[in-house]
Coordinates of N, CA and C in Angstrom, one line a residue:
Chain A
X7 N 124.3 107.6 99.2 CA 122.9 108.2 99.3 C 121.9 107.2 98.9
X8 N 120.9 106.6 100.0 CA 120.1 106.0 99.6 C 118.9 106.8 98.9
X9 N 118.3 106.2 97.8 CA 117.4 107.2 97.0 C 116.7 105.6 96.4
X10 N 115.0 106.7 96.2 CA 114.0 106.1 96.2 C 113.2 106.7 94.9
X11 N 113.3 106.2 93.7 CA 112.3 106.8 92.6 C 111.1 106.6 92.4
X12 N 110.5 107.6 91.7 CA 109.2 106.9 91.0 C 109.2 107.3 89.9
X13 N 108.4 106.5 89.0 CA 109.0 107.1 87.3 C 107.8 108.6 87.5
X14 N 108.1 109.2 86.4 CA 107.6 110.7 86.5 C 105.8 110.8 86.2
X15 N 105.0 111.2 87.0 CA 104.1 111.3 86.6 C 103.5 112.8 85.8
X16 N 102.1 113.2 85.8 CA 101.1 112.3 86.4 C 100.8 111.2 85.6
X17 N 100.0 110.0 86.4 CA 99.5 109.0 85.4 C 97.7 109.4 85.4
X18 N 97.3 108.9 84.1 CA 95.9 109.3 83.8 C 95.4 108.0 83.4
X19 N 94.5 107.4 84.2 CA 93.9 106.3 83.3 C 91.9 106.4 83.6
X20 N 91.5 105.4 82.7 CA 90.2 105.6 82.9 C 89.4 104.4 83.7
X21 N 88.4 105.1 84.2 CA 87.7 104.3 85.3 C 87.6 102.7 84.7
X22 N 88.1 101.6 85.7 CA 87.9 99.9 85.3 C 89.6 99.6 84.9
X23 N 90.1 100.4 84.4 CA 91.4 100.4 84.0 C 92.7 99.7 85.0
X24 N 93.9 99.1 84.5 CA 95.0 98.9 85.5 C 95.9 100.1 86.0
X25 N 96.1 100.3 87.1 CA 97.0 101.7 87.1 C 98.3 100.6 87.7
X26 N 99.8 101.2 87.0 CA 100.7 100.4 87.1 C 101.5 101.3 87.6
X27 N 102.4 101.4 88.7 CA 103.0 102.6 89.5 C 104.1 101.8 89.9
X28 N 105.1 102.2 89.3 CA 106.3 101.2 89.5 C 107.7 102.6 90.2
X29 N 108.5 102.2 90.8 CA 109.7 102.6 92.2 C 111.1 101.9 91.9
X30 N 112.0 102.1 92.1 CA 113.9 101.6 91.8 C 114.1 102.3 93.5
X31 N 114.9 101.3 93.6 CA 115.5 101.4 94.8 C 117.3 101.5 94.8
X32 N 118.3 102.4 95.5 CA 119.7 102.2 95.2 C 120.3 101.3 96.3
X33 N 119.4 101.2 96.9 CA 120.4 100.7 98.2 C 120.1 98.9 98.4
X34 N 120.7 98.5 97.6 CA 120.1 97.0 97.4 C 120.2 96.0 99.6
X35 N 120.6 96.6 99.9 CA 120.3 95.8 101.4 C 119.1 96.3 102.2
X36 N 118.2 97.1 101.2 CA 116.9 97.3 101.8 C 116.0 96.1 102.6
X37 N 115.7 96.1 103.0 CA 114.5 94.6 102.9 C 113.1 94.8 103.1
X38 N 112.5 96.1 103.1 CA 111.1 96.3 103.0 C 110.2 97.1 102.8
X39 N 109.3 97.0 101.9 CA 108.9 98.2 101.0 C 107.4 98.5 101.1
X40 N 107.3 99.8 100.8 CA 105.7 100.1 101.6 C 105.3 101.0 100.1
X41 N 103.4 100.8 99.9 CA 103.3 102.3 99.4 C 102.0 102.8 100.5
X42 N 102.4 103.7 100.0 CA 101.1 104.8 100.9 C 100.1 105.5 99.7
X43 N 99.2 105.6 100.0 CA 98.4 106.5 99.5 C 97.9 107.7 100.2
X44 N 98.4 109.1 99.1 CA 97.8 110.3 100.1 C 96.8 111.2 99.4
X45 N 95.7 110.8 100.3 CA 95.0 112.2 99.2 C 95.2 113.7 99.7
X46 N 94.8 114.6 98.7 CA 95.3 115.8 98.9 C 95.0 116.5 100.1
X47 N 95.8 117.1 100.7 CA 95.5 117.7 102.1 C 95.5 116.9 103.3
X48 N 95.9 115.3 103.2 CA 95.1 114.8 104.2 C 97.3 114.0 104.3
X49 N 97.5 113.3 105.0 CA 98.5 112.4 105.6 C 98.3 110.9 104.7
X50 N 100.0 110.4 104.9 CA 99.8 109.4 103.9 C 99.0 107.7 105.2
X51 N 98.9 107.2 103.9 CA 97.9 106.2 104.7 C 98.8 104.8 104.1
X52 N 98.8 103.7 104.7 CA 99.8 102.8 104.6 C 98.7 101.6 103.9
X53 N 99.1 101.2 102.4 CA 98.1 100.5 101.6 C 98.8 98.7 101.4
X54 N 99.7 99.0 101.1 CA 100.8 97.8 100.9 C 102.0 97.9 101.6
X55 N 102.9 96.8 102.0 CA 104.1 96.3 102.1 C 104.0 95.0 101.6
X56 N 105.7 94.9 101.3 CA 106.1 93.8 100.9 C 107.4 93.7 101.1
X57 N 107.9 92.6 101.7 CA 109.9 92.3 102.3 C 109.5 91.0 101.4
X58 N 109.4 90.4 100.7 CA 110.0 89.2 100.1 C 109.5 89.2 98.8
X59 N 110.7 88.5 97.9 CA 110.0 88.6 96.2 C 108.8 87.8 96.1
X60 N 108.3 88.8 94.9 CA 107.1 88.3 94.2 C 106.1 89.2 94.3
X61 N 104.9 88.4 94.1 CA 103.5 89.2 94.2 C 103.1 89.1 95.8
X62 N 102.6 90.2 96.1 CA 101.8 90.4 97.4 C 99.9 90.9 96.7
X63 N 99.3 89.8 96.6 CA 97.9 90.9 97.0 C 96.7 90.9 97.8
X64 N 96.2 92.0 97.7 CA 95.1 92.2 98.9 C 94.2 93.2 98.4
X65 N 93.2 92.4 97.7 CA 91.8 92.8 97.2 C 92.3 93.6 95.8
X66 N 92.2 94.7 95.6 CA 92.5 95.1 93.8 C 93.8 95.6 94.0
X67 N 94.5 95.5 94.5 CA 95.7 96.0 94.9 C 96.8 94.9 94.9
X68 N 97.9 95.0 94.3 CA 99.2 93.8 94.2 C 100.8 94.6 94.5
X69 N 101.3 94.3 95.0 CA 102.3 94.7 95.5 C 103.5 93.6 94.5
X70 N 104.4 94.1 94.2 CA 105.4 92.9 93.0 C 106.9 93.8 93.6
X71 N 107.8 92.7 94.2 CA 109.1 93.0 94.4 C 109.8 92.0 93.4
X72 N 111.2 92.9 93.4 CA 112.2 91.7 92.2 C 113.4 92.8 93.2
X73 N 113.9 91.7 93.9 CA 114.9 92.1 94.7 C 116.3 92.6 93.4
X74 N 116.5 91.4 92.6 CA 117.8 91.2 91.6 C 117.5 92.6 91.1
X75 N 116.6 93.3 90.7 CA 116.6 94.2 89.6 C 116.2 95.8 90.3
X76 N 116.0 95.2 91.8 CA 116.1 96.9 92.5 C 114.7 97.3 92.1
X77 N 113.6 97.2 91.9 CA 112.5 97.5 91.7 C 110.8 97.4 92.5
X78 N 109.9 98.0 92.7 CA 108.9 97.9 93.4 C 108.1 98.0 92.8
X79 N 106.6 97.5 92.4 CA 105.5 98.1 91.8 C 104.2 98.0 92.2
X80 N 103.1 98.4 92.2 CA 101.9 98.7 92.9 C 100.8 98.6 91.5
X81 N 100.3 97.4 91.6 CA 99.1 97.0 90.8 C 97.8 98.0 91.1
X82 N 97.3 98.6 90.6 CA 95.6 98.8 91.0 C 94.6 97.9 90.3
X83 N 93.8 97.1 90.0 CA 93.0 96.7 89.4 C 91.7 97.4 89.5
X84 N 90.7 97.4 88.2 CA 89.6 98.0 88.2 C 89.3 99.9 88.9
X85 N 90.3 100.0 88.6 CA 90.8 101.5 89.1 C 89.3 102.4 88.9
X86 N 89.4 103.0 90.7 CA 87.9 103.5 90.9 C 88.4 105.3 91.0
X87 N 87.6 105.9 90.6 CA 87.9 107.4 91.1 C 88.6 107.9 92.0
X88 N 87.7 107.2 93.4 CA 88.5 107.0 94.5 C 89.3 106.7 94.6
X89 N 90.1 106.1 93.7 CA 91.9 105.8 93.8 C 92.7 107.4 93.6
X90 N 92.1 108.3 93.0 CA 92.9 109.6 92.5 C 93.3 109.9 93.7
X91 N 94.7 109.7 93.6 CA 95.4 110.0 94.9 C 97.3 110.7 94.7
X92 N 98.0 111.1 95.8 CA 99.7 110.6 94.9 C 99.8 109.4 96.1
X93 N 100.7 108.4 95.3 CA 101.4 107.2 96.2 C 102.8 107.5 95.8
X94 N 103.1 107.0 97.3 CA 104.6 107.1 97.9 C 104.8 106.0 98.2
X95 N 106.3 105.4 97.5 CA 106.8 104.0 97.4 C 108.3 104.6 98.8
X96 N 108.2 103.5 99.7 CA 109.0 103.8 100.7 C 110.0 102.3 100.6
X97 N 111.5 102.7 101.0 CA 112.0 101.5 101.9 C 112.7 101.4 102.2
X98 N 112.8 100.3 103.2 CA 114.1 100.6 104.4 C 114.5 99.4 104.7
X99 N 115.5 99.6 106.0 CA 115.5 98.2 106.8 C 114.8 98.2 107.9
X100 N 114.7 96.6 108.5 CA 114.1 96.4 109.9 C 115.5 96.7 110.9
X101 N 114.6 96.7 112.4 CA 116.0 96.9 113.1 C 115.5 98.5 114.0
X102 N 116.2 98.5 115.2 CA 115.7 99.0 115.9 C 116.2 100.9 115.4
X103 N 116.8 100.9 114.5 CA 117.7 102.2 114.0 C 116.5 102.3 112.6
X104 N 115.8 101.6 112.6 CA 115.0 101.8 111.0 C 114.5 102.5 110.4
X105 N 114.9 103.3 109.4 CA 114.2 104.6 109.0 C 113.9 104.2 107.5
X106 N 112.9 104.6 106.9 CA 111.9 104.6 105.4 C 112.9 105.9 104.7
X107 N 113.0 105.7 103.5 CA 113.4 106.3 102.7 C 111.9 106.5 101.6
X108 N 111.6 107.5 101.3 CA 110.4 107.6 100.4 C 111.0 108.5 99.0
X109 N 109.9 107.7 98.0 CA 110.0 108.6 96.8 C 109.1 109.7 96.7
X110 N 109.0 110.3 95.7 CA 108.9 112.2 95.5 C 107.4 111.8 95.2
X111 N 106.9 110.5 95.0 CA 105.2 110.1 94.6 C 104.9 110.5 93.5
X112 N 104.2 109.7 93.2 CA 103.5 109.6 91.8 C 102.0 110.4 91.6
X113 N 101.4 111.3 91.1 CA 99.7 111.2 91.1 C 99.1 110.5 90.6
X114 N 98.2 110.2 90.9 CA 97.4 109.4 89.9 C 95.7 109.8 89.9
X115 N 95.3 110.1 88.3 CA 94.0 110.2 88.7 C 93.5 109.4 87.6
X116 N 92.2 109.2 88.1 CA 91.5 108.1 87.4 C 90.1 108.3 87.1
X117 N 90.0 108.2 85.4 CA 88.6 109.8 84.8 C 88.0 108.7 84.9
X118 N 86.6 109.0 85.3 CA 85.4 108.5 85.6 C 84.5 108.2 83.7
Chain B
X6 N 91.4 104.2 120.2 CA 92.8 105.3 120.5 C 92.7 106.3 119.3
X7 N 93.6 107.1 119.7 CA 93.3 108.1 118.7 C 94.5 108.3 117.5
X8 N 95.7 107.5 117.7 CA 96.8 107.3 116.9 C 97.8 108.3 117.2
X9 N 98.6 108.7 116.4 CA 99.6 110.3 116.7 C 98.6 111.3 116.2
X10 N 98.8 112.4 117.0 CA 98.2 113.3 116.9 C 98.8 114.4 116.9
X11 N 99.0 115.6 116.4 CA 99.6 116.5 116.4 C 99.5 117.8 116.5
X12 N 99.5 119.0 117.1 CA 99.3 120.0 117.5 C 100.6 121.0 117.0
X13 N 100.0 122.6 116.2 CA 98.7 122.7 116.0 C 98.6 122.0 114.6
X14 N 97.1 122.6 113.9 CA 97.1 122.1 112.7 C 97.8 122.6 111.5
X15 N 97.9 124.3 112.0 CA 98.0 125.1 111.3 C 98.7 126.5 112.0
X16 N 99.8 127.0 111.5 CA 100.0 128.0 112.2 C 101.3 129.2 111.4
X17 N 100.8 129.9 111.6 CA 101.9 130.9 110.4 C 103.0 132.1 111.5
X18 N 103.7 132.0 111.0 CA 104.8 132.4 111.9 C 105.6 133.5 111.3
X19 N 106.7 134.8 111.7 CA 107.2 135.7 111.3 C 108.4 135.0 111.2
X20 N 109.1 135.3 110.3 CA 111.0 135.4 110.3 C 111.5 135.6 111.4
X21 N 112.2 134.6 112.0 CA 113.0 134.8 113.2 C 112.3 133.8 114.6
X22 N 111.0 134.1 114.8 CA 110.2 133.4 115.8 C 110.2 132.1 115.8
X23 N 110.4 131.5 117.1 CA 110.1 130.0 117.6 C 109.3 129.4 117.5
X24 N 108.8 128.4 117.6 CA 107.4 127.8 118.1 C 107.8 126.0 118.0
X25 N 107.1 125.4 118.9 CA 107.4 123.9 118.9 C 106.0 123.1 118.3
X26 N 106.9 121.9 117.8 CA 105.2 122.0 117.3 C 105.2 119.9 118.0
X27 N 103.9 119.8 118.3 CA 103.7 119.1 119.4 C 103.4 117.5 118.4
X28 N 104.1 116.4 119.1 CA 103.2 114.7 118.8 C 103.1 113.9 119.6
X29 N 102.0 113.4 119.5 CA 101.6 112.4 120.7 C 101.2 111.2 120.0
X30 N 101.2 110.0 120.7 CA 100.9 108.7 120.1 C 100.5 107.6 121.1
X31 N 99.4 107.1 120.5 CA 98.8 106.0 122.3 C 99.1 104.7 121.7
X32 N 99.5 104.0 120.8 CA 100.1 102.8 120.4 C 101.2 102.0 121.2
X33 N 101.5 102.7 121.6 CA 102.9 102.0 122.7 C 104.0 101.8 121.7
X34 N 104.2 102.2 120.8 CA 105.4 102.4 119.7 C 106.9 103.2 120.4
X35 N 108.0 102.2 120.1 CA 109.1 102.7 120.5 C 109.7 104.1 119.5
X36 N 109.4 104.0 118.3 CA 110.0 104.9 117.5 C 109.0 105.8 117.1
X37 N 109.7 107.1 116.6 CA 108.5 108.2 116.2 C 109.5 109.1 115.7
X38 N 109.2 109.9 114.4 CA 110.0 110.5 113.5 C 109.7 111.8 113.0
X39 N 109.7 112.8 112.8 CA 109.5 114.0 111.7 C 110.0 114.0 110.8
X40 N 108.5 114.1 109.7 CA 108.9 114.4 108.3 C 108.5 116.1 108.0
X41 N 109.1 116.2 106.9 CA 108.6 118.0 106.2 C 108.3 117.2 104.6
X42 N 107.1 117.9 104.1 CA 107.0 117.8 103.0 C 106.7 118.7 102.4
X43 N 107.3 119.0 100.8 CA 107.5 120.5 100.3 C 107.1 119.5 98.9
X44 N 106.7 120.4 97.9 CA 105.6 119.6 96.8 C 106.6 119.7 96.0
X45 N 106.7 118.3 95.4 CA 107.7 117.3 94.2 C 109.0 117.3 95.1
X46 N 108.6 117.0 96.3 CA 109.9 116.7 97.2 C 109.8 115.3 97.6
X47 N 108.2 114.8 98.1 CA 108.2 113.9 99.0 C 108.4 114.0 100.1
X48 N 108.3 113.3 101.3 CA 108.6 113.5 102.4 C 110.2 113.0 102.9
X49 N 110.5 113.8 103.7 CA 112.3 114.1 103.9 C 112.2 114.0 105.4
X50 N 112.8 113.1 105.8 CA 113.3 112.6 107.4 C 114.0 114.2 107.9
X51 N 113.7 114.4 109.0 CA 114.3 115.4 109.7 C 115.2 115.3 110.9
X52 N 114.1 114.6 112.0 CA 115.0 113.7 113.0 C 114.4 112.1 113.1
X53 N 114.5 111.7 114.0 CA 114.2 110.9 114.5 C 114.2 109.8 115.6
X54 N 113.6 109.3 116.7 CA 114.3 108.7 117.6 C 113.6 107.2 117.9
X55 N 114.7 106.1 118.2 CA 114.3 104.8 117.7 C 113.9 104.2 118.8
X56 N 114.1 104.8 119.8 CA 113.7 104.9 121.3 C 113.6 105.5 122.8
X57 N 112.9 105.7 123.4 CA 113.0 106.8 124.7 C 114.0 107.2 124.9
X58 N 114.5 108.7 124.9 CA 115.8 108.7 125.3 C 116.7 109.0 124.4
X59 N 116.5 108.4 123.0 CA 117.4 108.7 121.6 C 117.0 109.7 120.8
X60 N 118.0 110.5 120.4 CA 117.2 110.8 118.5 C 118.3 111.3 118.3
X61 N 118.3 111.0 117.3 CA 119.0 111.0 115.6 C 118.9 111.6 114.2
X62 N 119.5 112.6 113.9 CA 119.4 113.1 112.8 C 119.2 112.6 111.5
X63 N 118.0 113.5 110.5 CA 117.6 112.3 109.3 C 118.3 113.7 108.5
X64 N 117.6 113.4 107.1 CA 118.4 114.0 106.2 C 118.4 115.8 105.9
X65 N 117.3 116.2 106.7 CA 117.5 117.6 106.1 C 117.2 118.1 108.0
X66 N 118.3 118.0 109.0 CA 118.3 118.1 110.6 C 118.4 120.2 111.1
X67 N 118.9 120.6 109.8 CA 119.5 121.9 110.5 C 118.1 123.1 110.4
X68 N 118.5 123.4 111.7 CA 117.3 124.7 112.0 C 116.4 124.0 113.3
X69 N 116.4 122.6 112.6 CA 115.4 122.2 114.0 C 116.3 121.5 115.1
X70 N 115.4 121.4 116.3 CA 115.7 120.3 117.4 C 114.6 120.0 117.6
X71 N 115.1 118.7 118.3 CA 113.6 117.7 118.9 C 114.3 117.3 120.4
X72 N 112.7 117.2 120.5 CA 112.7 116.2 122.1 C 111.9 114.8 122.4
X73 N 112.4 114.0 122.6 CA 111.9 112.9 123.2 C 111.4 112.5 124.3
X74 N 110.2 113.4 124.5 CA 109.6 113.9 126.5 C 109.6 112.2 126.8
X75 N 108.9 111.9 126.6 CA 108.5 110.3 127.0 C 108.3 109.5 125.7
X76 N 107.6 108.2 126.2 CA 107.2 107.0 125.2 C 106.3 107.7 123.9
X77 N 105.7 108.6 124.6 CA 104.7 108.6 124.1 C 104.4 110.2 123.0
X78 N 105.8 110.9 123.9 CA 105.5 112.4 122.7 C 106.9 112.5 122.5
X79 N 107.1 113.3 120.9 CA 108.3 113.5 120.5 C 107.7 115.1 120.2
X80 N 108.7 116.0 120.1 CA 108.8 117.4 119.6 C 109.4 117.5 118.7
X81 N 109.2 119.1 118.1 CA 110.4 119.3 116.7 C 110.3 120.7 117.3
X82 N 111.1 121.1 117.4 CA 111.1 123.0 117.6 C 111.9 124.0 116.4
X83 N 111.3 124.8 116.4 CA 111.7 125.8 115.4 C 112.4 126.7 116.3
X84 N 113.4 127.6 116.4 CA 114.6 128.4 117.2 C 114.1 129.9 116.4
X85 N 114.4 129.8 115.3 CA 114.4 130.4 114.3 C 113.9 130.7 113.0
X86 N 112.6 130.6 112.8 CA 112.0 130.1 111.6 C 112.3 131.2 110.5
X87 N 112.4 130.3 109.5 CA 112.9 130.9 108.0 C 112.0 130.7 107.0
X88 N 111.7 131.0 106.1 CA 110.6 131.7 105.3 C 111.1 129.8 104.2
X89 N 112.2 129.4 104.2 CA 112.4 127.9 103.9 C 111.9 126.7 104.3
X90 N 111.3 127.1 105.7 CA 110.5 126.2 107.0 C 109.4 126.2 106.8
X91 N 109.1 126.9 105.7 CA 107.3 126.8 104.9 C 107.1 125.4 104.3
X92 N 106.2 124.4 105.1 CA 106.3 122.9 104.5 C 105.2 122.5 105.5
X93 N 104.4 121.2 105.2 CA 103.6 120.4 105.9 C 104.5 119.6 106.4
X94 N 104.3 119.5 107.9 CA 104.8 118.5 109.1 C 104.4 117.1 109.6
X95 N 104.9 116.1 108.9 CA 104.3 115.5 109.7 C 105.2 114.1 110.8
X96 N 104.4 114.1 111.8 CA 105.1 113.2 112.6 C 104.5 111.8 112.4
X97 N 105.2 110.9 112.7 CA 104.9 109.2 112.5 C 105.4 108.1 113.7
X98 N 104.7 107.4 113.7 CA 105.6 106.7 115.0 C 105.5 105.3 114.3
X99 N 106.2 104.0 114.7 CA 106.4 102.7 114.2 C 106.9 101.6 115.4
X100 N 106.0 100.4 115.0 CA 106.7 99.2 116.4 C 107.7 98.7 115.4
X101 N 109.2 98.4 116.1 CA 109.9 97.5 115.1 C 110.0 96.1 115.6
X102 N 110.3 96.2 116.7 CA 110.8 95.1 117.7 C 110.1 93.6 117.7
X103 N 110.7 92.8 116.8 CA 109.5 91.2 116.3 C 109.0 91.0 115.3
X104 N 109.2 91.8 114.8 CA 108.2 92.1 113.3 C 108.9 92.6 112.0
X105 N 109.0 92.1 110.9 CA 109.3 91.6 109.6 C 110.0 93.6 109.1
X106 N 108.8 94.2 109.4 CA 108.7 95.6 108.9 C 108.8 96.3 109.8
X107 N 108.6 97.4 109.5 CA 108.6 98.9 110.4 C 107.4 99.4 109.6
X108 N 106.0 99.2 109.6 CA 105.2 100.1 109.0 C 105.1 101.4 109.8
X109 N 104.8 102.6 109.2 CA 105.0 103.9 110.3 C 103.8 104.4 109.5
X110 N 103.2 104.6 110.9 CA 101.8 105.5 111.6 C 102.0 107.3 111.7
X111 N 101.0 107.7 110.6 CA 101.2 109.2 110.8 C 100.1 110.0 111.0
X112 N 100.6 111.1 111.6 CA 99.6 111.9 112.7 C 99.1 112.9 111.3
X113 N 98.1 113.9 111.1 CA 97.4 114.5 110.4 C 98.2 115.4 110.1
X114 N 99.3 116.1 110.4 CA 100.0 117.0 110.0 C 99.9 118.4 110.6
X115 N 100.8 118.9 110.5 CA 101.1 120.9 110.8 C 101.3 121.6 109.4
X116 N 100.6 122.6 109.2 CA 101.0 123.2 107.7 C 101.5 124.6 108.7
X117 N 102.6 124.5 108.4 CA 103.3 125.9 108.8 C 103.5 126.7 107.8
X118 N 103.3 128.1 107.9 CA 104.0 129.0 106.9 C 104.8 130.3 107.8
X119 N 106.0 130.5 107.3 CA 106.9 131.2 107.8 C 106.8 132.7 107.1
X120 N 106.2 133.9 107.1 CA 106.6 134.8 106.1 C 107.5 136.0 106.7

């Protein structure tokens, strides 16, 4: 059973703050990992991917894989209101059969 | 373009009753999927098909069927709906073919309620 965590939320941080949203993965021949951000009522929206170790980033946002240790994490920097969302840490393989396995998401809100 | 889109938005249904619930996608994407999400569940593959023609059962398949009309619309049909088939719907479609990932594109959603 491939399975996708996220550690338990909610997380609460304060406006300017890091929000650190970290995912375990079981199926170590994954090769590529997404998070989404969903706000409430609305569909998830695709913020990061990352298939190779290390840092990925793109504007206040960092994406960090460690293949060896089965893990995913999602940096926020300067964390704005507008981030209060839940994110969903997904992953899968490529390949024409490829389906995402997603975690149960995290919330996160962030007090002004 | 308008991405996947999904019909209806919203629709509540009795124990027992049918209903299909509709996606479309103008991306030219070979695959397209249905998820259900039920709260502190996450979203849960139902079917899915990886191309015209295909589909394939994801993890929670029973009750529903799907159709793969063309490139461009996939179905999920309810036979039977059960007061358990109370969940937000959503469909997704994805290019794989050349590319590193599978990012998957999702349509606004169906909130069904079964009573």
């Amino acid at each position: 059973q491939k399975e996708v965590e996220q550690n338990s939320g909610p997380l609460s941080v304060p406006e300017g703050a890091i929000a650190s949203l970290n995912c375990t993965y079981s199926d170590r021949g994954s090769q590529s990992f997404f998070w989404y951000r969903q706000y409430s009522g609305k569909s998830p929206e695709l913020i990061m991917f990352i298939y190779s170790n290390g840092d990925k980033e793109d504007g206040r946002f960092t994406a960090q894989l460690n293949k060896a240790s089965q893990y995913v994490s999602l940096l926020i920097r300067d964390s704005q209101p507008s981030d209060s969302a839940t994110y969903l840490c997904a992953g899968g393989y490529t390949g024409a059969n490829s389906k995402l396995t997603f975690g149960k998401g995290i919330t996160l809100s962030v007090r002004p | 373009n308008a991405g996947v889109t999904q019909t209806p938005k919203f629709q509540v249904l009795k124990t027992g009753q049918s209903m299909t619930l509709q996606c479309a996608q103008d991306m030219n994407h070979n695959s397209m999927y249905w998820y259900r999400q039920d709260p502190g569940m996450g979203l849960r593959l139902i079917y899915y098909s990886a191309s015209e023609g295909t589909t394939d059962k994801g993890e929670v398949p029973n009750g529903y069927n799907v159709s793969r009309l063309n490139k461009r619309e996939f179905s999920l049909r309810l036979e039977s709906a059960a007061p358990s088939q109370t969940s937000v719907y959503f469909c997704a479609s994805s290019e794989l073919r050349g590319r590193p990932y599978n990012e998957q594109f999702f349509g606004p959603g169906t909130r069904l309620t079964v009573l």
